[in-house]
Coordinates of C-alpha atoms and ligand atoms in Angstrom, one line a residue:
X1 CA 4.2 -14.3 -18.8
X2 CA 6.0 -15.5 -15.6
X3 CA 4.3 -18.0 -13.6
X4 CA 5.8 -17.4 -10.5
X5 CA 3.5 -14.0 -10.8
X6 CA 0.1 -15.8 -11.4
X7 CA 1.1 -18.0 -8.5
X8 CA 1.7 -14.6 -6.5
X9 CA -1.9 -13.3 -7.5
X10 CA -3.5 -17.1 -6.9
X11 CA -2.4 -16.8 -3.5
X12 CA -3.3 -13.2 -2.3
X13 CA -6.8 -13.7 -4.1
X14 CA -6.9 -16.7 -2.1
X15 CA -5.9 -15.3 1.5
X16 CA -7.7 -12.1 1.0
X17 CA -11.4 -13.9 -0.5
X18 CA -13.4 -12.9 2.4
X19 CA -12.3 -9.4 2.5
X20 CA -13.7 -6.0 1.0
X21 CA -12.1 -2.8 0.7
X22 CA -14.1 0.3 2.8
X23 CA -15.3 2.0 0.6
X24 CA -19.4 2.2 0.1
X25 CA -19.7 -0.7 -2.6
X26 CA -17.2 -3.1 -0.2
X27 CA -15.2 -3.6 -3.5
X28 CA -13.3 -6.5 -3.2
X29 CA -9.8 -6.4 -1.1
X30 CA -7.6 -7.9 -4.2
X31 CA -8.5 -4.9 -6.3
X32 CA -6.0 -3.2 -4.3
X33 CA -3.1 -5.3 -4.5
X34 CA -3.6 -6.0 -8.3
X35 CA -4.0 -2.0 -8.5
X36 CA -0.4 -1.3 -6.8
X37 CA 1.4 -4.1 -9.6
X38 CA -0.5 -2.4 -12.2
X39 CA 0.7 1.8 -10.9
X40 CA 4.1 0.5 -10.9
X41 CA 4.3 -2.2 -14.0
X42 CA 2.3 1.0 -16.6
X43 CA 2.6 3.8 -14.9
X44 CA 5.8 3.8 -12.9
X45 CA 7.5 1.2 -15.9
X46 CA 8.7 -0.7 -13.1
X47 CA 9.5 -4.3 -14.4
X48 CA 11.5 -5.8 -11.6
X49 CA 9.7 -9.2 -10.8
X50 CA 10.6 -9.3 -7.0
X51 CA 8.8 -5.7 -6.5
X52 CA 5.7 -6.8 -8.8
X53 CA 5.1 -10.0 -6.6
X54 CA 5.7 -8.4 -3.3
X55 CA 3.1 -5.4 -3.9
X56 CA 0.8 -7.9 -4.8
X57 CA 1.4 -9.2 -1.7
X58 CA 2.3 -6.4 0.5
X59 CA -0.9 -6.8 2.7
X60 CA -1.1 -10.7 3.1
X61 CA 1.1 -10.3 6.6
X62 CA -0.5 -7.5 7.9
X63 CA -4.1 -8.0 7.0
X64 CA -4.9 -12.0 6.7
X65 CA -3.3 -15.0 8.4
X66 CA 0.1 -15.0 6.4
X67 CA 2.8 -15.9 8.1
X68 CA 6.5 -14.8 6.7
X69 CA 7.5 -18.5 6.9
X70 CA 4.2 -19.5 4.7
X71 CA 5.4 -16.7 1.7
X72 CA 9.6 -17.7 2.6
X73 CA 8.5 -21.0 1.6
X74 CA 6.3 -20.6 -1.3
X75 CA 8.1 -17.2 -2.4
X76 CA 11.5 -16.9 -1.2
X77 CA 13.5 -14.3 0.9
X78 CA 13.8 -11.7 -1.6
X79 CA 9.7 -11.1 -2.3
X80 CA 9.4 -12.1 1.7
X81 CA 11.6 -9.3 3.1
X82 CA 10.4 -7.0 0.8
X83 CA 6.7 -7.6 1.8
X84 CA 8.2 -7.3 5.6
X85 CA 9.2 -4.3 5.3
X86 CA 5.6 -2.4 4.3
X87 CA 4.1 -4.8 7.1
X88 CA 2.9 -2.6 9.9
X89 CA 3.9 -3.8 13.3
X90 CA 0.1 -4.9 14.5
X91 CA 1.7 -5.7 17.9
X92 CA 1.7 -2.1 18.5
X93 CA -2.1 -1.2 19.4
X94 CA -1.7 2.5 18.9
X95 CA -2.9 3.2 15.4
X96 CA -1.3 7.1 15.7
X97 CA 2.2 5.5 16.7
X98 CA 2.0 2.6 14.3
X99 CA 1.5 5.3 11.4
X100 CA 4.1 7.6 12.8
X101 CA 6.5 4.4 12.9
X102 CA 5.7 4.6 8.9
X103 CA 6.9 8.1 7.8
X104 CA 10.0 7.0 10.6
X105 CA 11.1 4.0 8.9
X106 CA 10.3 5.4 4.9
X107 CA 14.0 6.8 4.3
X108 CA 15.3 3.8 5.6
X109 CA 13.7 1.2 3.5
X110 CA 15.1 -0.7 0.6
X111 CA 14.8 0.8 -3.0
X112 CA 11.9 -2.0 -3.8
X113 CA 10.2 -1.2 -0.4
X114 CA 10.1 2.5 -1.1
X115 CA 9.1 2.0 -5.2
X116 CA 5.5 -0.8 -2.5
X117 CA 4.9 2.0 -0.6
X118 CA 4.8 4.8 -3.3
X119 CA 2.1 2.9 -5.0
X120 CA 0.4 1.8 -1.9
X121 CA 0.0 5.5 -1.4
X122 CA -1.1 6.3 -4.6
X123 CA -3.4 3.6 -4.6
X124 CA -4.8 4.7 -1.4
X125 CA -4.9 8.4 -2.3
X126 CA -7.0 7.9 -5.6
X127 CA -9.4 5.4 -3.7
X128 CA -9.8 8.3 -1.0
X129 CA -10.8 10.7 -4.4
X130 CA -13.1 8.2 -6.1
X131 CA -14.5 5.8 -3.7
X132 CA -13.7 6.9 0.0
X133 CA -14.4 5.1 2.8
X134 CA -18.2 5.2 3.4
X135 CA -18.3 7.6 6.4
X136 CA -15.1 9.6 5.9
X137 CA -15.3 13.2 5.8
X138 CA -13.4 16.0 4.3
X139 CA -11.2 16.6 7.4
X140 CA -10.5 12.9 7.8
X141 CA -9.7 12.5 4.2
X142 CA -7.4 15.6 4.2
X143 CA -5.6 13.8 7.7
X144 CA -4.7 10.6 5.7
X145 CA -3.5 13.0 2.6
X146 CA -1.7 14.5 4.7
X147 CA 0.2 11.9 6.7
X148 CA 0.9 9.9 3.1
X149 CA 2.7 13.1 2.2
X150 CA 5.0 12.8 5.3
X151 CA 5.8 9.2 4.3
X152 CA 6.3 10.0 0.7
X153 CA 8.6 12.9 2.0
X154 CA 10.9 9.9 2.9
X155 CA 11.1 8.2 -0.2
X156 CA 11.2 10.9 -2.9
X157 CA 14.3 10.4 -4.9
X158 CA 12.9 6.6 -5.7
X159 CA 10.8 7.1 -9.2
X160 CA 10.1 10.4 -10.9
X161 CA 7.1 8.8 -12.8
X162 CA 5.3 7.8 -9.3
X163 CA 6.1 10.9 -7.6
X164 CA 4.9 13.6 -10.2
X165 CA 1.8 10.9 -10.2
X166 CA 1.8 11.4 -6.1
X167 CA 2.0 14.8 -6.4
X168 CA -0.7 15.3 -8.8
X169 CA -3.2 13.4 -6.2
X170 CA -2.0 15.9 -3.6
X171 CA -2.9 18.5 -5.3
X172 CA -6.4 17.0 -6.5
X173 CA -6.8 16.3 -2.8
X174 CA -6.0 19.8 -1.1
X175 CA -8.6 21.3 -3.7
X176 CA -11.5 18.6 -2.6
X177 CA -10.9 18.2 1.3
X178 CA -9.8 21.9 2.6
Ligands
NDP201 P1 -7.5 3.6 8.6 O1 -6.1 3.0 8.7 O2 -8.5 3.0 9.4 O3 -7.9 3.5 7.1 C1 -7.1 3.8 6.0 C2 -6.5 2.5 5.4 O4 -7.6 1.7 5.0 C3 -5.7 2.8 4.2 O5 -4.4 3.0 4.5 C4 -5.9 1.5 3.4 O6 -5.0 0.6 3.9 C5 -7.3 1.0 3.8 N1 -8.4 1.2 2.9 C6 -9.4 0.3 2.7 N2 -10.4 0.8 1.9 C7 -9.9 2.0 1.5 C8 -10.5 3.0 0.7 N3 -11.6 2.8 0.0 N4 -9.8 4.2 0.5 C9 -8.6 4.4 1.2 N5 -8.1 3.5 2.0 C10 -8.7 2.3 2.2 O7 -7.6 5.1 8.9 P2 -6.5 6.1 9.1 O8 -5.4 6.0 8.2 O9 -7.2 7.4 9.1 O10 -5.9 5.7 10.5 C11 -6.4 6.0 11.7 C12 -5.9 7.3 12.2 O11 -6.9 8.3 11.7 C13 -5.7 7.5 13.6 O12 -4.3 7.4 13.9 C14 -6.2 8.9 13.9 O13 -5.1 9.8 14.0 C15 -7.0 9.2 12.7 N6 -8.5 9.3 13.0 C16 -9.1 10.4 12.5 C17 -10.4 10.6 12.7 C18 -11.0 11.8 12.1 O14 -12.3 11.9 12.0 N7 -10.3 12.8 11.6 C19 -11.2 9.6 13.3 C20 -10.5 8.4 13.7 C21 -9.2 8.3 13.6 P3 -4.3 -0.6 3.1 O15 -3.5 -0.1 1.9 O16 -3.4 -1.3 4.1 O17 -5.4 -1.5 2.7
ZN202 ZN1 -2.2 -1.4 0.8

């Protein structure tokens, strides 16, 4: 067991406490980040520690108070720049451009990036099949499906396991939500 990793999963519990995830329960946010470590550590056999620490973090920046200093510091560049790079730009207001930004800048990510944001999609994907967003319907869902395939579309080439997996949801999607 590394301890750098349960420091990792201390500290996005911590920062993401008062958070809940959208779907109609409100599970709690750090299901979601523990969910990605798990896709790629059992499913995708990914065992690179700098990937497993940054997907557990991969929303602190983006979603709570985070700063890229605070993780440098605690976490060092490697785990930081990874984590930067499937931070959304929330300077840009435009949801529509910010997500267009994301199947722009896929191909052009780093190997660990692309290995973040395959799970992060698949995460997403599976919690849109099992426990949506409370007031989502079938043409919303099928929209999200449908822009996660455009940004998978950039990293394919990354993980066969994780992509057969993505694909699978697609599938499972196009049959519930057209
Ligand atoms: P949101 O970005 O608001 O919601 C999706 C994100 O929420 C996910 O990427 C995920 O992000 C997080 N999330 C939290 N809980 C869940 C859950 N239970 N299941 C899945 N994801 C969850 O929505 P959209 O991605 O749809 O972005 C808005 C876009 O949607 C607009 O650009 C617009 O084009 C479109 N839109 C469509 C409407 C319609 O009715 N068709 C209405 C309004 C907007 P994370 O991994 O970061 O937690
Ligand atoms: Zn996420």
């Amino acid at each position: 067991m590394n301890p750098e990793f349960i420091k990792v999963v201390a500290f996005a519990a911590e920062k993401h406490k008062t958070q809940r995830r959208k779907d109609a329960d409100s599970s709690p946010y750090i299901n979601h980040p523990i969910a990605l470590a798990n896709v790629l550590a059992n499913e995708g056999g990914i065992i690179d520690h700098n990937v497993l620490c940054a997907a557990v973090l991969h929303d602190t920046i983006e979603d709570t108070q985070t700063t890229a200093e605070e993780l440098r510091g605690l976490f060092g560049d490697k785990i930081t720049s990874i984590v930067l790079e499937v931070t959304d730009d929330k300077s840009i207001k435009d949801k529509a451009v910010r997500k267009q930004l994301q199947v722009e800048h896929a191909p052009h990510a780093s190997h660990e990036a692309k290995l973040v944001k395959l799970a992060d999609k698949i995460c997403n994907l599976r919690d849109i099949l099992a426990s949506p967003p409370a007031n989502w319907d079938s043409e919303r869902k099928l929209e999200y499906f449908k822009w996660a395939e455009r940004v998978v579309a950039g990293v394919r080439g990354t993980n066969a396991y994780l992509e057969k997996i993505f694909d699978a949801l697609l599938v499972e999607g196009n049959k519930s939500f057209s």
